[in-house]
Coordinates of C-alpha atoms and ligand atoms in Angstrom, one line a residue:
M1 CA -12.4 2.8 0.1
S2 CA -11.6 6.2 -0.3
F3 CA -8.5 6.0 1.4
A4 CA -7.8 3.7 -1.2
N5 CA -7.2 2.4 -4.3
N6 CA -7.3 -1.3 -3.1
G7 CA -4.4 -1.8 -2.1
R8 CA -4.4 1.6 -2.6
K9 CA -6.3 3.4 -0.1
I10 CA -7.4 7.0 -0.1
G11 CA -7.7 8.0 2.8
A12 CA -10.3 5.9 4.1
T13 CA -11.4 3.6 1.3
V14 CA -10.1 1.3 -1.0
G15 CA -11.1 1.6 -4.3
L16 CA -11.0 4.1 -6.5
F17 CA -11.1 2.3 -10.2
A18 CA -14.3 1.4 -11.8
I19 CA -14.4 -1.4 -13.1
F20 CA -17.5 -2.0 -14.9
V21 CA -16.8 0.8 -17.8
V22 CA -13.5 -0.7 -18.6
S23 CA -14.5 -4.3 -18.4
G24 CA -17.4 -2.9 -20.6
I25 CA -14.5 -1.7 -23.1
L26 CA -12.6 -4.7 -23.3
V27 CA -15.7 -7.2 -23.5
A28 CA -16.3 -4.9 -26.4
R29 CA -13.1 -5.7 -27.6
G30 CA -13.7 -9.2 -26.9
D31 CA -14.8 -9.8 -30.7
D32 CA -12.8 -7.6 -31.8
K33 CA -10.0 -9.0 -34.3
A34 CA -7.7 -6.4 -32.8
M35 CA -7.8 -8.0 -29.6
T36 CA -4.2 -9.7 -29.1
T37 CA -3.1 -12.4 -27.2
E38 CA -1.2 -9.9 -24.9
M39 CA -4.6 -8.3 -24.2
R40 CA -6.3 -11.7 -23.6
N41 CA -3.4 -12.7 -21.3
P42 CA -1.0 -10.5 -19.8
R43 CA 1.3 -13.3 -18.2
S44 CA 1.8 -14.0 -22.1
A45 CA 2.9 -10.4 -22.2
E46 CA 5.5 -10.5 -19.9
A47 CA 6.8 -13.5 -21.8
T48 CA 6.4 -11.6 -25.5
A49 CA 7.4 -8.7 -24.3
L50 CA 10.6 -9.9 -22.5
A51 CA 11.6 -11.6 -25.9
Q52 CA 10.9 -8.5 -28.0
T53 CA 13.2 -6.5 -25.6
T54 CA 15.8 -8.3 -26.5
T55 CA 15.3 -7.9 -30.2
G56 CA 14.1 -4.2 -29.8
T57 CA 10.7 -5.0 -31.4
L58 CA 8.6 -3.1 -28.5
T59 CA 6.3 -0.8 -30.0
A60 CA 4.1 2.2 -28.5
E61 CA 1.4 -0.1 -29.6
D62 CA 2.4 -2.8 -27.6
A63 CA 2.7 -0.4 -24.7
R64 CA -1.0 0.6 -25.2
H65 CA -1.8 -3.1 -25.4
F66 CA -0.3 -3.9 -22.2
V67 CA -1.8 -1.2 -19.9
E68 CA -4.9 -1.9 -21.4
A69 CA -4.6 -5.4 -20.6
A70 CA -3.1 -4.9 -17.5
E71 CA -6.3 -2.7 -16.5
S72 CA -8.7 -5.4 -17.1
R73 CA -6.7 -7.8 -14.9
L74 CA -6.7 -5.5 -12.0
L75 CA -10.0 -4.4 -12.0
P76 CA -11.7 -7.4 -11.3
L77 CA -8.9 -8.2 -8.3
W78 CA -9.8 -4.5 -7.1
V79 CA -13.3 -5.0 -6.9
A80 CA -13.0 -8.0 -5.2
A81 CA -10.2 -6.8 -2.6
Q82 CA -12.8 -3.6 -1.7
R83 CA -15.7 -6.3 -1.1
S84 CA -13.6 -8.3 1.2
S85 CA -12.3 -5.2 2.9
W86 CA -15.8 -4.1 3.3
V87 CA -16.9 -7.1 5.0
Q88 CA -13.9 -7.2 7.3
E89 CA -13.7 -3.6 8.2
T90 CA -17.7 -3.7 9.3
F91 CA -17.4 -7.5 10.8
I92 CA -14.3 -8.2 12.2
T93 CA -13.5 -11.7 12.7
P94 CA -10.5 -14.1 12.1
D95 CA -12.3 -15.5 9.0
T96 CA -12.9 -11.8 7.1
E97 CA -9.4 -10.6 8.2
E98 CA -8.4 -13.9 6.2
M99 CA -10.6 -13.2 3.3
A100 CA -9.3 -9.6 3.3
A101 CA -6.0 -10.4 3.3
E102 CA -6.4 -12.8 0.5
A103 CA -7.5 -10.7 -2.0
D104 CA -5.3 -8.3 -1.0
Q105 CA -2.7 -10.9 -1.7
A106 CA -4.2 -11.4 -4.9
V107 CA -4.0 -7.5 -5.7
K108 CA -0.4 -7.0 -4.8
A109 CA 0.7 -10.1 -6.6
A110 CA -0.8 -9.2 -10.0
T111 CA 0.4 -5.5 -9.6
S112 CA 4.1 -6.2 -8.8
E113 CA 4.1 -8.7 -11.7
L114 CA 2.6 -5.7 -14.2
A115 CA 4.9 -3.7 -12.2
A116 CA 7.7 -5.5 -13.5
Q117 CA 6.4 -5.7 -16.8
A118 CA 5.6 -2.3 -17.1
R119 CA 9.5 -1.7 -17.2
L120 CA 10.3 -3.3 -20.1
Y121 CA 8.6 -0.6 -21.9
E122 CA 10.8 2.0 -20.5
G123 CA 13.1 4.0 -22.7
L124 CA 10.4 4.0 -25.6
K125 CA 8.8 7.1 -26.9
L126 CA 5.1 6.7 -25.8
P127 CA 1.6 8.8 -25.8
E128 CA 1.4 10.7 -22.5
D129 CA -1.4 8.5 -21.2
V130 CA 0.1 5.3 -22.2
A131 CA 3.5 6.7 -20.2
R132 CA 1.3 7.9 -17.4
K133 CA -0.6 4.8 -16.8
L134 CA 2.4 2.8 -16.8
K135 CA 3.8 4.8 -14.3
L136 CA 0.6 4.3 -12.1
I137 CA 0.4 0.8 -12.3
N138 CA 3.9 1.0 -10.3
L139 CA 2.4 3.2 -8.1
S140 CA -1.3 1.6 -7.4
V141 CA -0.7 -0.1 -4.2
D142 CA 0.5 1.6 -1.0
I143 CA 2.1 -1.4 0.2
P144 CA 4.1 -2.8 -2.6
A145 CA 4.8 -6.9 -1.9
P146 CA 7.7 -8.6 -3.2
R147 CA 7.3 -11.2 -5.9
D148 CA 8.2 -14.2 -3.2
T149 CA 4.6 -15.5 -2.8
A150 CA 5.4 -16.8 0.7
E151 CA 6.7 -13.0 1.5
S152 CA 3.6 -11.5 -0.4
T153 CA 1.1 -13.8 1.7
E154 CA 3.0 -12.8 4.9
L155 CA 3.0 -9.3 4.4
S156 CA -0.9 -9.3 3.8
Q157 CA -1.5 -11.3 6.8
I158 CA 0.1 -8.8 8.9
N159 CA -1.7 -5.9 7.3
A160 CA -4.8 -7.4 7.7
S161 CA -4.2 -8.1 11.5
L162 CA -2.7 -4.7 12.1
Q163 CA -6.0 -3.2 10.8
S164 CA -8.1 -5.6 12.7
D165 CA -6.2 -5.1 16.0
Y166 CA -6.6 -1.5 15.4
G167 CA -10.5 -2.0 14.9
K168 CA -11.0 -4.0 17.9
G169 CA -8.7 -1.7 19.9
K170 CA -10.2 -1.2 23.6
W171 CA -9.3 -0.3 26.8
C172 CA -10.2 -2.4 29.4
P173 CA -9.5 -0.6 33.1
D174 CA -10.2 -3.9 35.0
G175 CA -8.7 -6.3 32.9
P176 CA -10.5 -8.0 30.2
Q177 CA -13.3 -9.4 32.5
G178 CA -14.5 -5.9 33.4
K179 CA -15.9 -3.0 31.7
C180 CA -13.9 -2.1 28.5
L181 CA -13.7 1.3 26.8
S182 CA -13.8 1.4 23.0
L183 CA -12.1 4.4 20.8
N184 CA -15.4 6.2 20.5
D185 CA -15.7 6.0 24.6
L186 CA -12.2 7.3 25.1
E187 CA -12.5 10.0 22.4
R188 CA -15.5 11.4 24.2
I189 CA -13.3 11.4 27.6
M190 CA -10.4 13.0 25.4
A191 CA -13.1 15.7 24.5
A192 CA -14.9 16.6 27.5
S193 CA -12.6 16.0 30.5
R194 CA -10.6 19.0 32.1
D195 CA -9.2 16.4 34.8
P196 CA -5.4 15.7 33.9
K197 CA -5.1 12.5 35.7
E198 CA -8.2 11.1 33.8
L199 CA -6.9 12.4 30.4
E200 CA -3.7 11.0 30.8
R201 CA -5.2 7.3 31.9
A202 CA -7.7 7.5 28.9
W203 CA -4.6 8.3 26.6
A204 CA -2.5 5.8 28.0
G205 CA -5.4 3.2 27.7
W206 CA -5.8 3.7 24.1
H207 CA -1.8 3.9 23.4
A208 CA -1.7 0.5 25.1
I209 CA -3.5 -1.1 22.3
A210 CA -0.1 -0.7 20.0
P211 CA 2.9 -2.0 21.7
P212 CA 1.4 -5.9 20.4
M213 CA 1.6 -4.5 17.0
R214 CA 5.3 -3.2 17.1
K215 CA 7.1 -6.2 15.4
R216 CA 4.4 -7.1 12.9
Y217 CA 4.9 -3.4 11.9
A218 CA 8.6 -3.8 11.9
R219 CA 8.6 -7.0 9.5
M220 CA 6.2 -4.9 7.4
V221 CA 8.3 -2.9 6.8
V222 CA 11.1 -5.2 5.7
L223 CA 9.0 -6.9 3.2
A224 CA 7.1 -3.8 1.9
N225 CA 10.9 -2.6 1.2
K226 CA 11.7 -5.3 -0.7
G227 CA 8.7 -5.3 -2.5
A228 CA 9.4 -1.5 -3.3
R229 CA 12.9 -2.4 -4.5
E230 CA 11.5 -4.9 -6.9
T231 CA 9.7 -2.2 -8.8
G232 CA 12.7 0.1 -8.9
F233 CA 12.1 2.4 -5.7
A234 CA 14.7 3.0 -3.0
D235 CA 12.3 2.2 -0.5
V236 CA 8.3 2.4 0.2
G237 CA 9.1 6.1 1.5
A238 CA 10.4 7.2 -2.0
M239 CA 7.6 5.4 -3.7
W240 CA 5.3 7.4 -1.9
R241 CA 7.1 10.5 -2.5
S242 CA 7.0 9.6 -6.1
N243 CA 3.4 10.2 -6.9
Y244 CA 3.0 13.8 -7.1
D245 CA 4.4 14.4 -11.1
M246 CA 7.6 15.7 -9.8
A247 CA 10.9 14.0 -8.3
P248 CA 10.9 12.5 -4.8
D249 CA 13.3 15.2 -3.4
A250 CA 11.1 18.0 -5.3
F251 CA 8.3 16.9 -3.1
S252 CA 9.7 16.7 0.2
A253 CA 11.0 20.3 -0.2
E254 CA 7.7 21.3 -1.8
L255 CA 6.2 20.0 1.7
D256 CA 8.8 22.1 3.6
R257 CA 8.1 25.1 1.7
L258 CA 4.6 25.0 2.5
W259 CA 5.0 24.4 5.9
Q260 CA 7.4 27.5 6.5
Q261 CA 4.9 29.6 4.8
V262 CA 2.3 28.3 7.3
R263 CA 4.2 27.6 10.4
P264 CA 4.2 31.4 11.9
L265 CA 0.4 30.8 12.0
Y266 CA 0.7 27.7 13.8
V267 CA 3.3 28.8 16.6
S268 CA 1.1 31.8 17.2
L269 CA -2.0 29.8 17.9
H270 CA 0.3 27.2 19.7
A271 CA 1.4 29.8 22.1
H272 CA -1.8 31.3 23.0
V273 CA -3.2 27.9 23.5
R274 CA -0.2 26.9 25.8
W275 CA -0.5 30.0 28.1
K276 CA -4.2 29.6 28.4
L277 CA -3.9 26.0 29.3
E278 CA -1.2 27.0 31.8
E279 CA -3.9 29.6 33.4
K280 CA -6.2 26.6 33.4
Y281 CA -4.0 23.7 34.6
G282 CA -1.5 25.6 36.5
A283 CA 2.5 25.9 36.0
G284 CA 3.1 22.3 37.0
V285 CA 0.8 21.0 34.2
V286 CA 1.4 23.0 31.2
S287 CA 4.3 25.5 31.3
E288 CA 5.7 28.2 28.9
D289 CA 9.0 26.4 28.8
R290 CA 7.8 23.3 27.6
P291 CA 6.0 21.8 24.5
I292 CA 2.3 21.2 25.7
P293 CA 1.1 18.0 27.1
A294 CA -0.4 15.7 24.9
H295 CA -3.2 14.6 26.4
L296 CA -4.6 18.1 27.2
L297 CA -5.2 19.3 23.6
G298 CA -8.9 17.8 23.4
N299 CA -8.1 14.9 21.0
M300 CA -6.3 11.6 21.5
W301 CA -3.7 12.2 18.6
S302 CA -3.6 16.2 19.7
Q303 CA -4.3 16.6 15.9
D304 CA -7.5 18.6 16.1
W305 CA -8.2 21.2 19.4
T306 CA -11.5 21.8 18.5
N307 CA -12.8 20.3 22.0
I308 CA -10.8 22.9 24.0
Y309 CA -12.7 25.8 22.5
P310 CA -14.2 26.4 25.7
L311 CA -11.3 27.3 27.3
L312 CA -10.1 29.7 24.6
A313 CA -13.4 31.4 23.6
P314 CA -12.0 35.1 23.1
A315 CA -14.0 37.6 25.7
N316 CA -16.9 39.9 23.6
A317 CA -15.8 37.4 20.6
D318 CA -17.3 34.3 21.4
S319 CA -18.4 32.3 17.9
G320 CA -22.0 31.9 19.8
F321 CA -23.4 29.3 18.9
D322 CA -22.3 25.3 19.3
L323 CA -23.9 23.2 16.3
T324 CA -23.3 20.0 18.8
E325 CA -26.3 21.5 20.5
I326 CA -28.2 22.2 17.6
L327 CA -27.9 19.0 16.4
K328 CA -29.0 17.5 19.8
A329 CA -31.8 20.0 20.5
K330 CA -33.1 19.5 17.0
K331 CA -32.7 15.7 17.0
I332 CA -30.9 15.2 14.0
E333 CA -30.2 11.8 13.7
P334 CA -26.7 10.3 11.8
V335 CA -28.8 9.6 8.7
G336 CA -30.3 12.5 8.8
M337 CA -26.8 14.7 9.1
V338 CA -25.6 12.5 5.8
H339 CA -28.5 14.2 3.9
Y340 CA -27.6 17.6 5.1
G341 CA -24.2 16.9 3.1
E342 CA -25.6 15.1 -0.1
R343 CA -27.8 18.5 0.0
F344 CA -25.0 20.9 -0.2
F345 CA -23.6 18.5 -3.0
M346 CA -26.7 18.9 -4.7
S347 CA -27.1 22.5 -4.7
L348 CA -24.1 22.9 -6.6
G349 CA -25.7 20.4 -9.3
F350 CA -24.2 17.8 -8.1
A351 CA -26.3 14.1 -8.7
A352 CA -28.2 13.0 -5.8
L353 CA -26.5 9.8 -4.3
P354 CA -27.6 6.0 -5.5
Q355 CA -30.4 4.3 -3.3
T356 CA -28.0 1.6 -2.6
F357 CA -25.5 4.4 -0.9
W358 CA -28.6 4.7 1.5
E359 CA -29.0 1.0 1.9
R360 CA -25.4 -0.2 2.0
S361 CA -23.2 2.4 3.8
M362 CA -22.6 1.7 7.8
F363 CA -23.9 4.9 9.5
T364 CA -23.9 4.0 13.2
K365 CA -21.7 1.8 15.2
P366 CA -23.0 -1.5 15.4
Q367 CA -23.7 -2.8 19.1
D368 CA -22.9 -6.5 18.2
R369 CA -19.5 -6.9 16.5
D370 CA -16.2 -5.2 15.9
V371 CA -16.0 -2.9 13.1
V372 CA -13.3 0.1 11.9
C373 CA -15.2 2.9 13.3
H374 CA -12.3 5.1 11.4
A375 CA -14.5 7.2 8.8
S376 CA -14.0 5.9 5.3
A377 CA -15.7 6.3 1.8
W378 CA -15.8 3.6 -0.4
D379 CA -16.6 3.1 -4.5
I380 CA -16.9 -0.8 -4.1
D381 CA -17.6 -1.5 -8.0
Y382 CA -15.7 1.4 -9.2
V383 CA -19.2 2.6 -10.7
E384 CA -22.1 3.5 -8.5
D385 CA -21.9 1.6 -5.4
L386 CA -20.6 4.5 -3.5
R387 CA -20.8 3.9 0.4
I388 CA -19.5 5.5 3.5
K389 CA -18.8 3.8 6.9
M390 CA -18.4 5.9 9.9
C391 CA -19.7 5.6 13.6
I392 CA -21.8 8.9 13.2
E393 CA -22.5 10.6 17.1
Q394 CA -24.6 13.7 17.2
K395 CA -21.9 16.2 16.9
S396 CA -20.1 19.3 15.0
E397 CA -16.8 17.6 14.2
D398 CA -19.3 14.3 13.0
F399 CA -20.8 16.8 10.4
T400 CA -17.7 17.9 9.0
T401 CA -16.4 14.4 8.5
I402 CA -19.3 13.7 6.7
H403 CA -19.0 16.5 3.9
H404 CA -15.2 15.1 4.4
E405 CA -16.2 11.7 3.2
L406 CA -19.2 12.7 0.7
G407 CA -16.5 14.8 -0.8
H408 CA -14.6 11.4 -1.6
N409 CA -17.8 9.7 -2.7
F410 CA -18.6 12.7 -5.6
Y411 CA -14.8 13.2 -6.8
Q412 CA -15.5 9.2 -7.3
R413 CA -18.2 9.3 -9.1
A414 CA -17.3 12.5 -11.3
Y415 CA -14.4 10.5 -12.8
D416 CA -16.0 7.5 -13.5
T417 CA -15.9 7.8 -17.3
Q418 CA -12.0 8.2 -17.0
P419 CA -10.0 4.8 -18.1
A420 CA -9.5 2.4 -15.2
L421 CA -5.8 3.8 -14.2
F422 CA -7.0 7.2 -14.2
R423 CA -9.9 7.0 -11.5
N424 CA -8.2 8.7 -8.9
S425 CA -7.4 12.2 -7.6
A426 CA -5.3 14.4 -9.3
N427 CA -3.2 13.9 -6.3
D428 CA -4.1 12.4 -3.0
G429 CA -4.0 15.9 -1.4
F430 CA -7.0 16.5 -3.9
H431 CA -8.8 13.7 -2.8
E432 CA -8.7 14.4 0.7
A433 CA -9.0 18.2 0.2
I434 CA -12.7 18.4 -1.7
G435 CA -15.0 17.4 1.2
D436 CA -13.4 19.9 3.4
T437 CA -13.7 22.6 1.1
I438 CA -17.4 21.7 1.0
A439 CA -17.1 22.1 5.0
L440 CA -15.4 25.7 4.9
S441 CA -18.4 26.6 3.3
V442 CA -20.6 25.6 6.4
T443 CA -20.8 29.1 7.6
P444 CA -23.4 31.1 10.1
E445 CA -25.2 32.2 6.9
Y446 CA -25.6 28.9 5.3
L447 CA -26.8 27.3 8.9
K448 CA -29.4 30.0 8.8
Q449 CA -30.5 29.4 5.5
I450 CA -31.0 25.7 5.7
G451 CA -33.2 26.6 9.0
L452 CA -30.1 25.1 11.7
L453 CA -29.4 28.6 12.8
E454 CA -31.5 31.1 13.8
N455 CA -29.3 34.4 14.0
V456 CA -26.3 34.9 12.2
P457 CA -23.8 35.8 15.0
P458 CA -22.6 39.5 14.0
A459 CA -18.8 40.2 12.6
S460 CA -18.1 41.3 15.7
S461 CA -18.0 37.3 16.7
D462 CA -15.5 36.8 13.6
I463 CA -12.5 35.8 16.0
G464 CA -14.4 33.2 17.7
L465 CA -15.5 32.0 14.6
L466 CA -12.0 31.6 13.1
M467 CA -10.5 30.4 16.5
K468 CA -13.0 27.6 16.5
R469 CA -12.0 26.5 12.8
A470 CA -8.3 27.4 13.4
L471 CA -8.3 24.8 16.5
D472 CA -8.8 22.2 14.1
K473 CA -7.6 23.3 11.0
V474 CA -4.4 25.3 12.0
A475 CA -3.6 22.9 15.1
F476 CA -3.6 19.9 12.2
L477 CA -0.9 21.3 10.1
P478 CA 2.1 20.0 11.7
F479 CA 0.6 16.9 12.6
G480 CA -0.9 16.3 8.8
L481 CA 3.4 16.5 8.1
L482 CA 4.8 14.5 10.9
I483 CA 3.3 11.3 10.5
D484 CA 5.0 11.0 6.9
K485 CA 8.0 12.3 8.1
W486 CA 8.2 9.7 10.7
R487 CA 7.4 6.5 8.1
W488 CA 10.0 8.0 5.4
E489 CA 12.5 7.6 7.9
V490 CA 11.3 4.4 8.9
F491 CA 11.2 2.8 5.6
S492 CA 14.8 4.5 4.6
G493 CA 16.3 2.7 7.8
Q494 CA 16.9 6.0 9.1
V495 CA 14.6 5.1 12.2
T496 CA 15.4 1.7 13.2
P497 CA 13.2 -0.6 15.6
E498 CA 14.9 0.1 18.4
N499 CA 14.1 3.9 17.7
Y500 CA 10.7 3.9 16.7
N501 CA 9.2 5.5 19.8
K502 CA 12.1 8.5 20.3
A503 CA 12.1 9.3 16.8
W504 CA 8.3 9.5 16.6
W505 CA 8.3 11.7 19.7
E506 CA 11.3 14.1 18.5
L507 CA 9.0 14.5 15.7
R508 CA 6.0 15.4 17.7
E509 CA 7.8 18.3 19.7
K510 CA 9.5 19.4 16.8
Y511 CA 7.1 20.2 14.6
Q512 CA 3.5 20.3 16.9
G513 CA 5.4 21.6 20.0
I514 CA 3.9 18.6 22.2
A515 CA 5.3 16.4 24.7
P516 CA 3.6 13.0 25.7
P517 CA 1.8 13.0 29.5
S518 CA 4.7 10.9 30.6
A519 CA 7.9 9.3 30.3
R520 CA 7.6 6.9 27.1
S521 CA 9.9 4.1 26.0
E522 CA 10.8 1.6 23.4
E523 CA 8.7 -0.9 25.1
D524 CA 5.6 1.6 23.5
F525 CA 4.7 2.2 19.9
D526 CA 2.7 5.0 19.7
P527 CA 2.7 5.3 16.3
G528 CA 0.5 2.4 16.2
A529 CA -2.5 4.1 18.0
K530 CA -3.1 6.1 15.1
Y531 CA -5.1 4.5 12.4
H532 CA -3.3 5.5 9.8
V533 CA -0.2 3.9 10.8
A534 CA -1.7 0.9 11.7
A535 CA -3.9 0.4 8.3
N536 CA -0.4 1.9 6.3
V537 CA -2.6 4.9 4.8
P538 CA -0.2 7.7 3.7
Y539 CA -0.6 10.9 5.8
A540 CA 1.0 13.5 3.5
R541 CA -2.3 14.1 1.7
Y542 CA -3.7 15.3 4.8
F543 CA -1.4 18.0 5.3
L544 CA -1.7 19.1 1.0
A545 CA -5.5 18.8 1.8
A546 CA -5.2 21.0 4.7
I547 CA -3.5 23.7 2.5
L548 CA -5.4 22.7 -0.8
Q549 CA -8.8 23.2 0.7
Y550 CA -8.2 26.8 1.0
Q551 CA -7.1 27.2 -2.6
F552 CA -10.2 25.6 -3.8
H553 CA -12.5 27.5 -1.5
R554 CA -11.1 30.9 -2.5
A555 CA -11.1 30.2 -6.2
L556 CA -14.8 28.9 -5.9
C557 CA -16.0 32.1 -4.1
R558 CA -13.9 33.8 -7.0
E559 CA -16.0 32.0 -9.3
S560 CA -19.2 32.6 -7.5
G561 CA -18.6 36.2 -7.7
Y562 CA -18.3 36.5 -3.8
K563 CA -16.2 39.8 -2.7
G564 CA -16.1 39.6 1.0
P565 CA -13.6 37.9 3.5
L566 CA -13.0 34.6 2.7
H567 CA -14.2 33.3 6.0
R568 CA -17.7 34.3 5.5
C569 CA -17.7 32.8 1.9
S570 CA -20.4 29.9 1.2
I571 CA -20.6 28.8 -2.1
Y572 CA -24.0 27.0 -1.1
N573 CA -26.3 26.8 -4.2
N574 CA -23.9 28.2 -6.6
K575 CA -24.0 26.1 -9.9
E576 CA -21.2 28.2 -11.3
A577 CA -18.9 27.3 -8.6
G578 CA -20.1 23.8 -8.9
A579 CA -19.5 23.4 -12.3
R580 CA -15.8 25.0 -11.7
L581 CA -15.3 22.2 -9.2
N582 CA -17.0 19.5 -11.2
K583 CA -14.4 20.5 -14.1
M584 CA -11.5 19.7 -12.1
L585 CA -13.1 16.4 -10.6
A586 CA -14.1 14.8 -13.8
M587 CA -10.3 15.1 -15.0
G588 CA -9.6 12.4 -12.4
E589 CA -5.7 11.4 -12.6
S590 CA -5.6 11.7 -16.7
R591 CA -3.1 14.6 -16.0
P592 CA -0.7 15.9 -14.0
W593 CA -1.8 17.6 -10.7
P594 CA -1.0 21.2 -11.6
E595 CA -3.0 20.9 -14.7
A596 CA -6.1 20.0 -12.6
L597 CA -5.4 22.5 -10.1
E598 CA -5.3 25.1 -12.6
A599 CA -8.7 23.9 -14.1
L600 CA -10.0 25.0 -10.9
T601 CA -8.0 28.0 -9.6
G602 CA -6.3 29.2 -12.6
E603 CA -3.1 28.7 -10.2
K604 CA -0.4 25.8 -11.2
Q605 CA 1.6 25.9 -7.8
M606 CA 0.1 24.8 -4.7
D607 CA -0.2 27.9 -2.4
A608 CA -0.4 28.7 1.0
T609 CA -1.6 32.2 1.0
A610 CA -5.4 31.1 0.8
I611 CA -5.3 29.8 4.2
L612 CA -3.0 32.7 5.6
E613 CA -5.6 35.2 4.0
Y614 CA -8.4 33.1 5.6
Y615 CA -7.1 33.2 9.2
A616 CA -5.2 36.9 8.8
P617 CA -7.7 38.6 11.1
L618 CA -7.3 35.8 14.0
K619 CA -3.3 35.8 13.5
Q620 CA -3.4 39.5 14.2
W621 CA -5.6 38.8 17.2
L622 CA -3.4 36.3 18.4
D623 CA -0.4 38.0 18.1
E624 CA -2.1 41.0 20.2
Q625 CA -3.0 38.5 22.9
N626 CA 0.4 36.9 23.1
K627 CA 2.5 40.0 23.7
G628 CA 4.4 39.2 27.1
Y629 CA 4.0 35.8 26.5
K630 CA 6.5 33.0 25.2
V631 CA 6.3 32.1 21.6
D632 CA 7.6 28.8 20.0
W633 CA 9.3 26.4 22.0
Ligands
X8Z1 O1 -8.5 9.8 8.0 C1 -9.3 11.0 8.1 C2 -10.5 10.9 7.1 C3 -10.9 9.7 6.5 S1 -9.9 9.8 4.9 C4 -11.7 10.9 8.5 N1 -8.6 12.3 8.4 C5 -7.6 12.1 8.8 C6 -7.6 11.7 10.3 O2 -8.4 11.2 10.8 O3 -6.5 11.6 10.8 C7 -9.3 13.4 8.0 C8 -8.7 14.5 8.7 C9 -7.4 13.8 8.7
ZN2 ZN1 -10.4 11.3 3.6

């Protein structure tokens, strides 16, 4: 899926490696006399390599054979795991859960075996691509399994059960026999209700799905850390931080550097929202001296505040239209919304999605069974079997998410001629940023061009437009950062199960400036009420994407010859921009990410100046508005 690389999730998918071409190559080589025993049988490769290490006879050629054999062994396992996950997530039952766990376990077992073998080639002088593949084998699962079969099986079962529990999660206020509310139902309340009591109940109702996960989560941490240590990492967090072509510590420092660049913008937005909420709800509910209560921001996790835009719409500068209303008025159904997304990519020069995409994707929530509604994009066979899985509703937020998911699919397809181990994004932030970059081009001008909007709002509406977008993208920044700050501390042992929830809320307050609606304790397990924690999907990628998408957008607008303010630029229909984008996408993970970034932007560093430039008019406006009010917390 596109959170995933099977076992490697990519945001919402597992599976970025294409199998067909690679197995095609290997089949072709099957007749080749040059095919060694090691290539046919990686297990015997381990024995051979071990023997050779002791005599020092391993060569670079052996290493190349090893990585190719590893790819041919992993690919069928990845595909099988993708298929099982797809069935499990679109039809949650004890059987599909067990089958998904088995397929996952097969991937994890093979990967840890291969990762151990890969270490035998350390110290050899190797061609760059071979050395890179050796490293990537090691990093190809997010949750590494211990070599012990019983432990590895247990780990896969725990993970499948956590994923299922999240997918099945419901709140039944009148007990299990009464009417139950799904996450989608509860999210609708969080979005629309302005009654603090009702909001608090919905918030607490959803968060009650997580305490039963707590014990299994803690056990997962122990098992996965063991797997990480067996392949040479200090813990799972250190392993995750090793996936960025730089030292793990340098990566943490890089995140902090980017956060410092954008923090002033977040703090200005936070201050404004807080005093507006105080005006609305009164100082007994929201106060300038305290962090904002998490249930008042229009979203279950306080990660996207767009839904409270009506409480904040600037007088005289309202954005002037509401895409949700337009979708409803024009009766644009979920599949129609997806077609708008596809047409945008096609306008840049990308080929249409395959027919099977339309036949096999899940666009809406089935009524007859439990599914994982959290949106994801998949490349089941690592070739052309692209799909998305969403519970689309007729609303602006889902219109954006569709573009997000399609970004994964078009990336997957662009790198499908790369060798298997390179069928991934330059780093995981890139995968998450592509569709969002396109969604930044969903401007009023664009909506008018495609017939969804009659009148483009004048420049005087810019503050409203920017505010709406900032409530999504700027509000998200600290959330994007803190999820993995929490997990890094959990995996390193700095935070133990006795402190899971306390540490969680400390980070929520420190980075987001928010507080729980009511007192929480270690009876709760609030992190588990967020999909990516229950499903073990790394999250720093979304923070990176939140910054990178503006850097990409700025570069593509430049490429298209656009000269005006960044927030009014749309690259719709621009083939030059499309070609430039494709150049980077097609590289997959074959080169260190700074080179991919350079191919698109001409820049080698991740850089928050683009997001700051984009929101500069809003920042100035917010700082005016905030005069006399408390800023920061
Ligand atoms: O999980 C997602 C995507 C799938 S990769 C829908 N996102 C994060 C989230 O929902 O928490 C996109 C934004 C952040
Ligand atoms: Zn994603």
